[in-house]
PDB file of C-alpha atoms in Angstrom:
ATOM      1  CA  UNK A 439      85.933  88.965  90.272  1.00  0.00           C
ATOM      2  CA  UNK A 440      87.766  89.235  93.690  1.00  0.00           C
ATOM      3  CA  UNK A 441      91.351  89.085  93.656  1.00  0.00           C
ATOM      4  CA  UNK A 442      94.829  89.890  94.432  1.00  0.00           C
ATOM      5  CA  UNK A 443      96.587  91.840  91.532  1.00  0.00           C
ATOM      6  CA  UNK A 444     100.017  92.722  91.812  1.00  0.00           C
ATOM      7  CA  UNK A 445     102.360  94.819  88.914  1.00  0.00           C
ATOM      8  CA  UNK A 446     104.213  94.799  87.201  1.00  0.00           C
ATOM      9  CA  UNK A 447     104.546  90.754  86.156  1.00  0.00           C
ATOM     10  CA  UNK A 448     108.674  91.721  85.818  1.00  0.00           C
ATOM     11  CA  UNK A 449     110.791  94.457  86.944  1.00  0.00           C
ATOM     12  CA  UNK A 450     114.195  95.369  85.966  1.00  0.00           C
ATOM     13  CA  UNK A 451     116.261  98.065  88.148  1.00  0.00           C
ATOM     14  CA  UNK A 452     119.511  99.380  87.882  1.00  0.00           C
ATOM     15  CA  UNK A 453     121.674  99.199  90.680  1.00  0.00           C
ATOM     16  CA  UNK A 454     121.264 102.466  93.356  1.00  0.00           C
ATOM     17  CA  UNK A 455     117.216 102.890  92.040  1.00  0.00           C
ATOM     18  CA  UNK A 456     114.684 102.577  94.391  1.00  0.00           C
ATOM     19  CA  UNK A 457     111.267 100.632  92.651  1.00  0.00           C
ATOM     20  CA  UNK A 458     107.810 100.133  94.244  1.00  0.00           C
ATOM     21  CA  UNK A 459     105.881  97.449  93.893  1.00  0.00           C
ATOM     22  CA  UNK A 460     101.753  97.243  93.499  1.00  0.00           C
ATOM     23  CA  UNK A 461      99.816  95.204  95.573  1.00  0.00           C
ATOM     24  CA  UNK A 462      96.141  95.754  95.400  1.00  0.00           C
ATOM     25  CA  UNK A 463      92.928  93.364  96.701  1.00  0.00           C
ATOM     26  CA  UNK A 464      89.406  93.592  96.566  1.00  0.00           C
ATOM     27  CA  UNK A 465      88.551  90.892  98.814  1.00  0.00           C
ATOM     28  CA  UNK A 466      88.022  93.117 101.891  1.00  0.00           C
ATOM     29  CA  UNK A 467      90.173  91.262 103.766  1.00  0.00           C
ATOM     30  CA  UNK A 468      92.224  93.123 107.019  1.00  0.00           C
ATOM     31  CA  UNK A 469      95.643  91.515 106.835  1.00  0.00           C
ATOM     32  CA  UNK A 470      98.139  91.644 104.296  1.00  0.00           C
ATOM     33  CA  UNK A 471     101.328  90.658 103.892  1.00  0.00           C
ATOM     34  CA  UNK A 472     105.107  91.342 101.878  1.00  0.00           C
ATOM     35  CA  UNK A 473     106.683  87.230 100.846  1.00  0.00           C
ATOM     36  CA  UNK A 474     110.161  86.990  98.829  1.00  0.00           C
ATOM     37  CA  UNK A 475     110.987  83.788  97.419  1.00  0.00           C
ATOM     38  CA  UNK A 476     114.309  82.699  96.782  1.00  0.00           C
ATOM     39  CA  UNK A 477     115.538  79.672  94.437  1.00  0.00           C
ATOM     40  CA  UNK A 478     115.867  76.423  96.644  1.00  0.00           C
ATOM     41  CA  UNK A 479     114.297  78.841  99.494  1.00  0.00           C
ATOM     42  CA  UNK A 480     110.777  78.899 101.420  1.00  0.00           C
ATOM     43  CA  UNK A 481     108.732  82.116 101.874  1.00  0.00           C
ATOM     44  CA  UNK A 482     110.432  84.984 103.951  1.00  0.00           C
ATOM     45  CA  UNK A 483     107.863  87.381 105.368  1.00  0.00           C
ATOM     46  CA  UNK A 484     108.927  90.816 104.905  1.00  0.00           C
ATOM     47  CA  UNK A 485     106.219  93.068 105.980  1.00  0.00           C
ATOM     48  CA  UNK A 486     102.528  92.645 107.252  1.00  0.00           C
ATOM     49  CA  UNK A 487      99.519  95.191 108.151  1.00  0.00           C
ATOM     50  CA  UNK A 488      96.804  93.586 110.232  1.00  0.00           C
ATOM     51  CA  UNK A 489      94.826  97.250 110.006  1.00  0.00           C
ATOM     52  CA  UNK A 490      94.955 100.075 107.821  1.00  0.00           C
ATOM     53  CA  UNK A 491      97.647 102.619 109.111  1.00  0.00           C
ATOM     54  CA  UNK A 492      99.498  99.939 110.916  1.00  0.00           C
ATOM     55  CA  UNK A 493     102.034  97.619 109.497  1.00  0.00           C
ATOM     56  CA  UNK A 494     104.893  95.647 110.974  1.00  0.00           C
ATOM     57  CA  UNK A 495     108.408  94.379 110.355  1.00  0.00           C
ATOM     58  CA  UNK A 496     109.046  90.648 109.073  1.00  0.00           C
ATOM     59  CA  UNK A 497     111.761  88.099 109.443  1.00  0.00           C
ATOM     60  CA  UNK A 498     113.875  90.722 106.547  1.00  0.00           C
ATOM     61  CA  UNK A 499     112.584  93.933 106.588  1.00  0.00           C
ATOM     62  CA  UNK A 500     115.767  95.441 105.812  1.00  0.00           C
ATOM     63  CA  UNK A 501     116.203  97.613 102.750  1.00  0.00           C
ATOM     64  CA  UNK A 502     112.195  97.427 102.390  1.00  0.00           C
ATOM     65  CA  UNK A 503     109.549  99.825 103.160  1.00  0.00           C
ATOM     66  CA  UNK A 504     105.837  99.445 103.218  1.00  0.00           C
ATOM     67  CA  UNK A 505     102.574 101.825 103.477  1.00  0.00           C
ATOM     68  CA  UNK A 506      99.390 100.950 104.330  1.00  0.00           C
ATOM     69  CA  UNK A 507      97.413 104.004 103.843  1.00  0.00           C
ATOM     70  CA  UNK A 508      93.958 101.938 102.511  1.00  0.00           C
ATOM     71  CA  UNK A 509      92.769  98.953 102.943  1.00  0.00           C
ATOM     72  CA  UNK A 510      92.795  97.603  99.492  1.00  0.00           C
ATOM     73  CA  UNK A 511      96.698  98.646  99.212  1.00  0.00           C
ATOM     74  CA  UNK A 512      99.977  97.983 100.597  1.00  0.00           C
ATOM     75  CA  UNK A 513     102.586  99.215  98.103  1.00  0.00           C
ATOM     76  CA  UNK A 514     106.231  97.917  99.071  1.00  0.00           C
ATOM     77  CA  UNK A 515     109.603  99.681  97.974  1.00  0.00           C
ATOM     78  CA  UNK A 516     112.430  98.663  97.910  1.00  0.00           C
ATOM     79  CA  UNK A 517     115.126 100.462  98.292  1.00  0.00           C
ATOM     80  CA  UNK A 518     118.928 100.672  97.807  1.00  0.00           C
ATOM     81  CA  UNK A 519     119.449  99.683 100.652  1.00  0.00           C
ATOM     82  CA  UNK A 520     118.702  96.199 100.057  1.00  0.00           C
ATOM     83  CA  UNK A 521     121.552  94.148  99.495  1.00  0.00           C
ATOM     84  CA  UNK A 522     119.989  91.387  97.081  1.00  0.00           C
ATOM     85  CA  UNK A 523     117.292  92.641  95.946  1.00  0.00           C
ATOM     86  CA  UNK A 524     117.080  90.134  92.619  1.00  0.00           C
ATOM     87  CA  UNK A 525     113.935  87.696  93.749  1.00  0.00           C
ATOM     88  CA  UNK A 526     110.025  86.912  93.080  1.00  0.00           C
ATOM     89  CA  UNK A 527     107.827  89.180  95.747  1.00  0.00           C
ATOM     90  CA  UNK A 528     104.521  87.957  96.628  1.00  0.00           C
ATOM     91  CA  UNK A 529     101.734  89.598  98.102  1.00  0.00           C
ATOM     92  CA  UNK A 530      99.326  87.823 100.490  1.00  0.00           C
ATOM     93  CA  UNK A 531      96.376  88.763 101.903  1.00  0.00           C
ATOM     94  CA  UNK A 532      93.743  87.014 104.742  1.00  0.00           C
ATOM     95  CA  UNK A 533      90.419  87.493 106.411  1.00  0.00           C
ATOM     96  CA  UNK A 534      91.563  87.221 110.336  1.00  0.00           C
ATOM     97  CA  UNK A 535      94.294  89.558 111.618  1.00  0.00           C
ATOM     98  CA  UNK A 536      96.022  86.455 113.547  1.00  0.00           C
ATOM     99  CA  UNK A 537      97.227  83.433 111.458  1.00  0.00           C
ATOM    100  CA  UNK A 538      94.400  81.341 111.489  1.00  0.00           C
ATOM    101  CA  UNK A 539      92.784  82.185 108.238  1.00  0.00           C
ATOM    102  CA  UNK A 540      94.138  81.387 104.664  1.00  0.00           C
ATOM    103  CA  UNK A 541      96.435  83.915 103.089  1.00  0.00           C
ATOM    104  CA  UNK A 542      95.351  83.913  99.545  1.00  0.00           C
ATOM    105  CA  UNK A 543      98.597  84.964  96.978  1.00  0.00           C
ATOM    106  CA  UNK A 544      98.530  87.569  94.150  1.00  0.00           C
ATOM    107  CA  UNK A 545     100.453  86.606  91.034  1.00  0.00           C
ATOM    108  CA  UNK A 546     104.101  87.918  92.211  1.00  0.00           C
ATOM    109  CA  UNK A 547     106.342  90.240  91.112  1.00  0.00           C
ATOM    110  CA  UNK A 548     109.403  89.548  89.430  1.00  0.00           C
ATOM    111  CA  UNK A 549     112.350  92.072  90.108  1.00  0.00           C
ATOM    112  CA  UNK A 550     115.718  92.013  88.718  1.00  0.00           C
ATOM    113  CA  UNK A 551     118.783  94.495  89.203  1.00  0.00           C
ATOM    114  CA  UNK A 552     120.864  95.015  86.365  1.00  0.00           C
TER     115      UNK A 552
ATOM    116  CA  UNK B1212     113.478  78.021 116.914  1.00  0.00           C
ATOM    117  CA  UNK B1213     110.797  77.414 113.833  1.00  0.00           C
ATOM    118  CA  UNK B1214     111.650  74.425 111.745  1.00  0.00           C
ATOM    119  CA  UNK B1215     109.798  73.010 109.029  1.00  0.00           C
ATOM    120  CA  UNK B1216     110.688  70.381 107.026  1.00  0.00           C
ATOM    121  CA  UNK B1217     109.619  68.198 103.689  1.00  0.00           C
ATOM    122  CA  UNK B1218     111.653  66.800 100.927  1.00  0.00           C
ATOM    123  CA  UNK B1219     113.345  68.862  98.238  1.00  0.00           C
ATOM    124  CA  UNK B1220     112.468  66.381  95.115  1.00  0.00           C
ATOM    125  CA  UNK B1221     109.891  63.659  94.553  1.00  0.00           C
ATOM    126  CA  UNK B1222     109.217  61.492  91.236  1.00  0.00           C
ATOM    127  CA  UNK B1223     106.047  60.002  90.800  1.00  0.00           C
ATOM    128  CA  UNK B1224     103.932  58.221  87.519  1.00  0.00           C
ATOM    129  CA  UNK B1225     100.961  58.913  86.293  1.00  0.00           C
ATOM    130  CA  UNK B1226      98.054  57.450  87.578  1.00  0.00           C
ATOM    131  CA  UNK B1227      99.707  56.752  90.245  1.00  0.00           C
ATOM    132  CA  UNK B1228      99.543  57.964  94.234  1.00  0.00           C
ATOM    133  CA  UNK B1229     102.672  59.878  96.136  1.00  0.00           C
ATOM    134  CA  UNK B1230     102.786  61.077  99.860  1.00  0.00           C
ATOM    135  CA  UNK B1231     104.482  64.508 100.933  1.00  0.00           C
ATOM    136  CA  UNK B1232     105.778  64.498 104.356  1.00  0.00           C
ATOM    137  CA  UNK B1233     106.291  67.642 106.448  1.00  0.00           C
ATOM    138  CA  UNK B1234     107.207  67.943 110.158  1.00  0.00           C
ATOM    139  CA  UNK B1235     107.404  71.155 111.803  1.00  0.00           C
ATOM    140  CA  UNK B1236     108.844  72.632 115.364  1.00  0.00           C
ATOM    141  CA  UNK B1237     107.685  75.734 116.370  1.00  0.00           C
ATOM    142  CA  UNK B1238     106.530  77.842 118.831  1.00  0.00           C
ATOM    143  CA  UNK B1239     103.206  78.314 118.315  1.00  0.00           C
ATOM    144  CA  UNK B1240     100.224  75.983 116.029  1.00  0.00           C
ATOM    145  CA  UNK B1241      97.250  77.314 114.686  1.00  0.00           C
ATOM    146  CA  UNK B1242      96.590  75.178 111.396  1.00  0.00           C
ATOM    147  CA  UNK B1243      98.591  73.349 108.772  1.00  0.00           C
ATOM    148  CA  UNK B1244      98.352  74.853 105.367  1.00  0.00           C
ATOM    149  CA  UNK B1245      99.627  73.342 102.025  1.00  0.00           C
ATOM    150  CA  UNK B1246     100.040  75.315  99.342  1.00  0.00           C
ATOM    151  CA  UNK B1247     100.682  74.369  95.557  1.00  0.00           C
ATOM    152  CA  UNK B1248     103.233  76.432  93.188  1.00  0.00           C
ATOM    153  CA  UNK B1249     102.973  75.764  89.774  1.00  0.00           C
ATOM    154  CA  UNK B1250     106.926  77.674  88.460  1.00  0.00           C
ATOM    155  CA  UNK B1251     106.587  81.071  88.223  1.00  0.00           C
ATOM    156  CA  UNK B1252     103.233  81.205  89.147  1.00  0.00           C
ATOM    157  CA  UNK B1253     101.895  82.290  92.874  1.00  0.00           C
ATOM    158  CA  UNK B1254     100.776  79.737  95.219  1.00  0.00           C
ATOM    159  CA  UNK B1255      97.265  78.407  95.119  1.00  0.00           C
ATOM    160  CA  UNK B1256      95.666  77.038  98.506  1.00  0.00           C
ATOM    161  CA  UNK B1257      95.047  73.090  98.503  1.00  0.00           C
ATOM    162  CA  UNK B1258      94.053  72.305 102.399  1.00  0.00           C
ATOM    163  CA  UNK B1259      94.172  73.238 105.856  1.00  0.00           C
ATOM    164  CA  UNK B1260      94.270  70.890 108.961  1.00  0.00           C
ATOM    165  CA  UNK B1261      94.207  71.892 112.461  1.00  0.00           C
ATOM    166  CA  UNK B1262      92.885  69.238 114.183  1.00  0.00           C
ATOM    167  CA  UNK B1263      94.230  65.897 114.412  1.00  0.00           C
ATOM    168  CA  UNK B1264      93.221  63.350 111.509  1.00  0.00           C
ATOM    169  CA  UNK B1265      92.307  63.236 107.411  1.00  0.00           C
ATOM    170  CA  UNK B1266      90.714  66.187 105.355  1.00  0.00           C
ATOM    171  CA  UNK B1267      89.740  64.873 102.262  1.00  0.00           C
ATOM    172  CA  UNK B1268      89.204  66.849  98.953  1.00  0.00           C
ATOM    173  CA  UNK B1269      88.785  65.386  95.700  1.00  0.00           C
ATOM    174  CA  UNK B1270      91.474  63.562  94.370  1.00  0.00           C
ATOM    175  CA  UNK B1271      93.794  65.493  97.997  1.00  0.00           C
ATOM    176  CA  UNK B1272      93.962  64.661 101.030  1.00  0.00           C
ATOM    177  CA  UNK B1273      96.071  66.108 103.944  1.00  0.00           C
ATOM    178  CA  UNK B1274      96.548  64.651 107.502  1.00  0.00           C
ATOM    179  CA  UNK B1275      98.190  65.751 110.917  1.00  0.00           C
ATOM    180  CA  UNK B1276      99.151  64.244 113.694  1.00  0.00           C
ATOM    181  CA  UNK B1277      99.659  67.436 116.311  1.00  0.00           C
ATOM    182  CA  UNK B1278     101.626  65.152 119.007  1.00  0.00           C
ATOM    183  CA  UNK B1279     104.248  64.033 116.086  1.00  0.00           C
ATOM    184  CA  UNK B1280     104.199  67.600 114.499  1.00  0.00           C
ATOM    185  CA  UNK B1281     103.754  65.774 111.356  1.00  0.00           C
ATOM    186  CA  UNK B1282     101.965  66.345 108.254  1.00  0.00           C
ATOM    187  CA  UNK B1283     101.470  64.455 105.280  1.00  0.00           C
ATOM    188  CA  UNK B1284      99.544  65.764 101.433  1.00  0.00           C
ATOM    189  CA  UNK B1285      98.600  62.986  99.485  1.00  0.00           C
ATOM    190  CA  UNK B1286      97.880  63.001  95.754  1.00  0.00           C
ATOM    191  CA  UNK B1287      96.242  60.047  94.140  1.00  0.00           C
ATOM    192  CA  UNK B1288      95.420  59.618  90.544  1.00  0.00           C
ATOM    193  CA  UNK B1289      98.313  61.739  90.078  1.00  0.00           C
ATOM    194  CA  UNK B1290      98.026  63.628  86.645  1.00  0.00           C
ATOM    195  CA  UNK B1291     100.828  65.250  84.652  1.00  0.00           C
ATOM    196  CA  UNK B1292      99.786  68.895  85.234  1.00  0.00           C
ATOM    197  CA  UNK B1293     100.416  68.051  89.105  1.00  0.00           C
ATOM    198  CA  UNK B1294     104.136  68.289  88.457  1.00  0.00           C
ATOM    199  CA  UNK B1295     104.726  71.401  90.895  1.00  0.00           C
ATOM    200  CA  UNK B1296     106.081  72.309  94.146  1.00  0.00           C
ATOM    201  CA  UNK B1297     104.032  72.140  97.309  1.00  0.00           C
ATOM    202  CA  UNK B1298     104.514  74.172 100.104  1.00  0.00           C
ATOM    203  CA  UNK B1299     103.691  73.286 103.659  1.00  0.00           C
ATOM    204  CA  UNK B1300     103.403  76.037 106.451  1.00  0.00           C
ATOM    205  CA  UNK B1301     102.142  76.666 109.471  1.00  0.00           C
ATOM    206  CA  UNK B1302     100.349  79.139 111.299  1.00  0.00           C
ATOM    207  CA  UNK B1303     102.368  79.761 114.317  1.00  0.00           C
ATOM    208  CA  UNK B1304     104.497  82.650 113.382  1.00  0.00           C
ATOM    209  CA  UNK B1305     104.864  84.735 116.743  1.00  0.00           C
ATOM    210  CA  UNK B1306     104.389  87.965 113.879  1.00  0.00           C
ATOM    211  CA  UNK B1307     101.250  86.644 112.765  1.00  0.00           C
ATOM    212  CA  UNK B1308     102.392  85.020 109.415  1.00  0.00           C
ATOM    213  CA  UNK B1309     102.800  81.449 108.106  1.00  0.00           C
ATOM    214  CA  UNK B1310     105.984  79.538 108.525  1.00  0.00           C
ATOM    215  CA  UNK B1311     106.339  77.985 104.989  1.00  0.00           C
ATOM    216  CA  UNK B1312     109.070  75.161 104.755  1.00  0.00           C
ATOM    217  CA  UNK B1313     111.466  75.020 101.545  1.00  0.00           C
ATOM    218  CA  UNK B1314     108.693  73.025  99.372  1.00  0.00           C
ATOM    219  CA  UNK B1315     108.842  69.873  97.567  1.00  0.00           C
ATOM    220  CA  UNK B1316     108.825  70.169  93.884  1.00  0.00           C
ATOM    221  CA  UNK B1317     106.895  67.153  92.779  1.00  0.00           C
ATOM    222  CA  UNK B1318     107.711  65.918  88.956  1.00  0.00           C
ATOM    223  CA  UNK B1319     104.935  63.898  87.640  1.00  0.00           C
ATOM    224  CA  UNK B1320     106.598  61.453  84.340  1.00  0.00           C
ATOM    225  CA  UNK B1321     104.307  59.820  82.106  1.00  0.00           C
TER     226      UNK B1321
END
């Protein structure tokens, strides 16, 4: 079956810890893209890669880093940096480069700092 | 700026039919998109409009009006395990993403 499959389903940090998260799609598609969703909030965009080897800064990229080193992965850390980290993470993914095609969503990521 | 709007809450019955609104301002247009979000779950894709008038499919249908930047998803034959949010968003991001407004969480009572 094609598919978006992110992991772990829930994530608990401690404070100071730096955690990646999995985002993996066989659906041979060329963009994909780094969502955090707040309570009472719409989708941010964090990160996106339109090609392998390439990826670019969202609306809050800070306190986030992403590679893009195949084109079935984009893995995104966060870091300590990140003020707030506590949120569900979504990973997108889409056919066209621009943002004319559907982004289809992989289950999400829920990380929590203790 | 990029503004998109909808309502936080909506009631509806079962059985019965309920309109989401969204209106939008922003830079750029290249499609409407609603989304469903069941809690906890990811969003699922429901429709996409990028010309002006009604896409129908099954028991939803999505219009837009491109002059009124205006948007409406409507449910009919509403059923309990519609109770979700729906997200509207539109492709106009200057990055290349969607602009997704706050969503409308939609509780279906019996």
């Amino acid at each position: 079956d094609g598919g978006i499959t992110q992991s772990p389903k829930y994530l608990f940090r401690k404070e100071g810890q730096n955690v990646t998260l999995s985002c993996e799609q066989n659906l041979n598609h060329d963009a994909m893209y780094w969502y955090r969703q707040d309570p009472g909030q719409g989708l941010r965009l964090i990160y996106y890669s339109q090609i392998v080897n390439d990826f670019q800064k969202g609306d809050i990229a800070e306190g986030y880093s992403v590679s893009r080193e195949k084109k079935e992965s984009f893995p995104l850390t966060v870091t300590s940096a990140q003020k707030n980290p506590t949120a569900f993470y979504l990973c997108a993914s889409s056919n066209d480069r621009g943002n004319t095609d559907t982004q289809y969503f992989g289950p999400g990521t829920r990380l929590t700092v203790l | 700026g990029q503004n998109i709007d909808q309502p936080t809450e909506m009631t509806a019955t079962e059985g019965a039919i309920v309109q989401i609104n969204c209106t939008y301002q922003t830079s750029g247009f290249n499609g409407l998109f609603w989304y469903q979000q069941h809690a906890g779950e990811a969003p699922t894709f429901l429709s996409y409009n990028v010309l002006d008038g009604l896409e129908e499919k099954g028991r939803f249908s999505s219009f837009l009006s491109r002059s009124k930047g205006y948007s409406y998803l409507l449910l009919k034959e509403l059923q309990m395990k519609d109770s979700a949010s729906y997200l509207c968003a539109v492709g106009g991001g200057s990055q290349g993403n969607l602009i997704f407004g706050k969503g409308t969480k939609l509780s279906v009572k019996p």
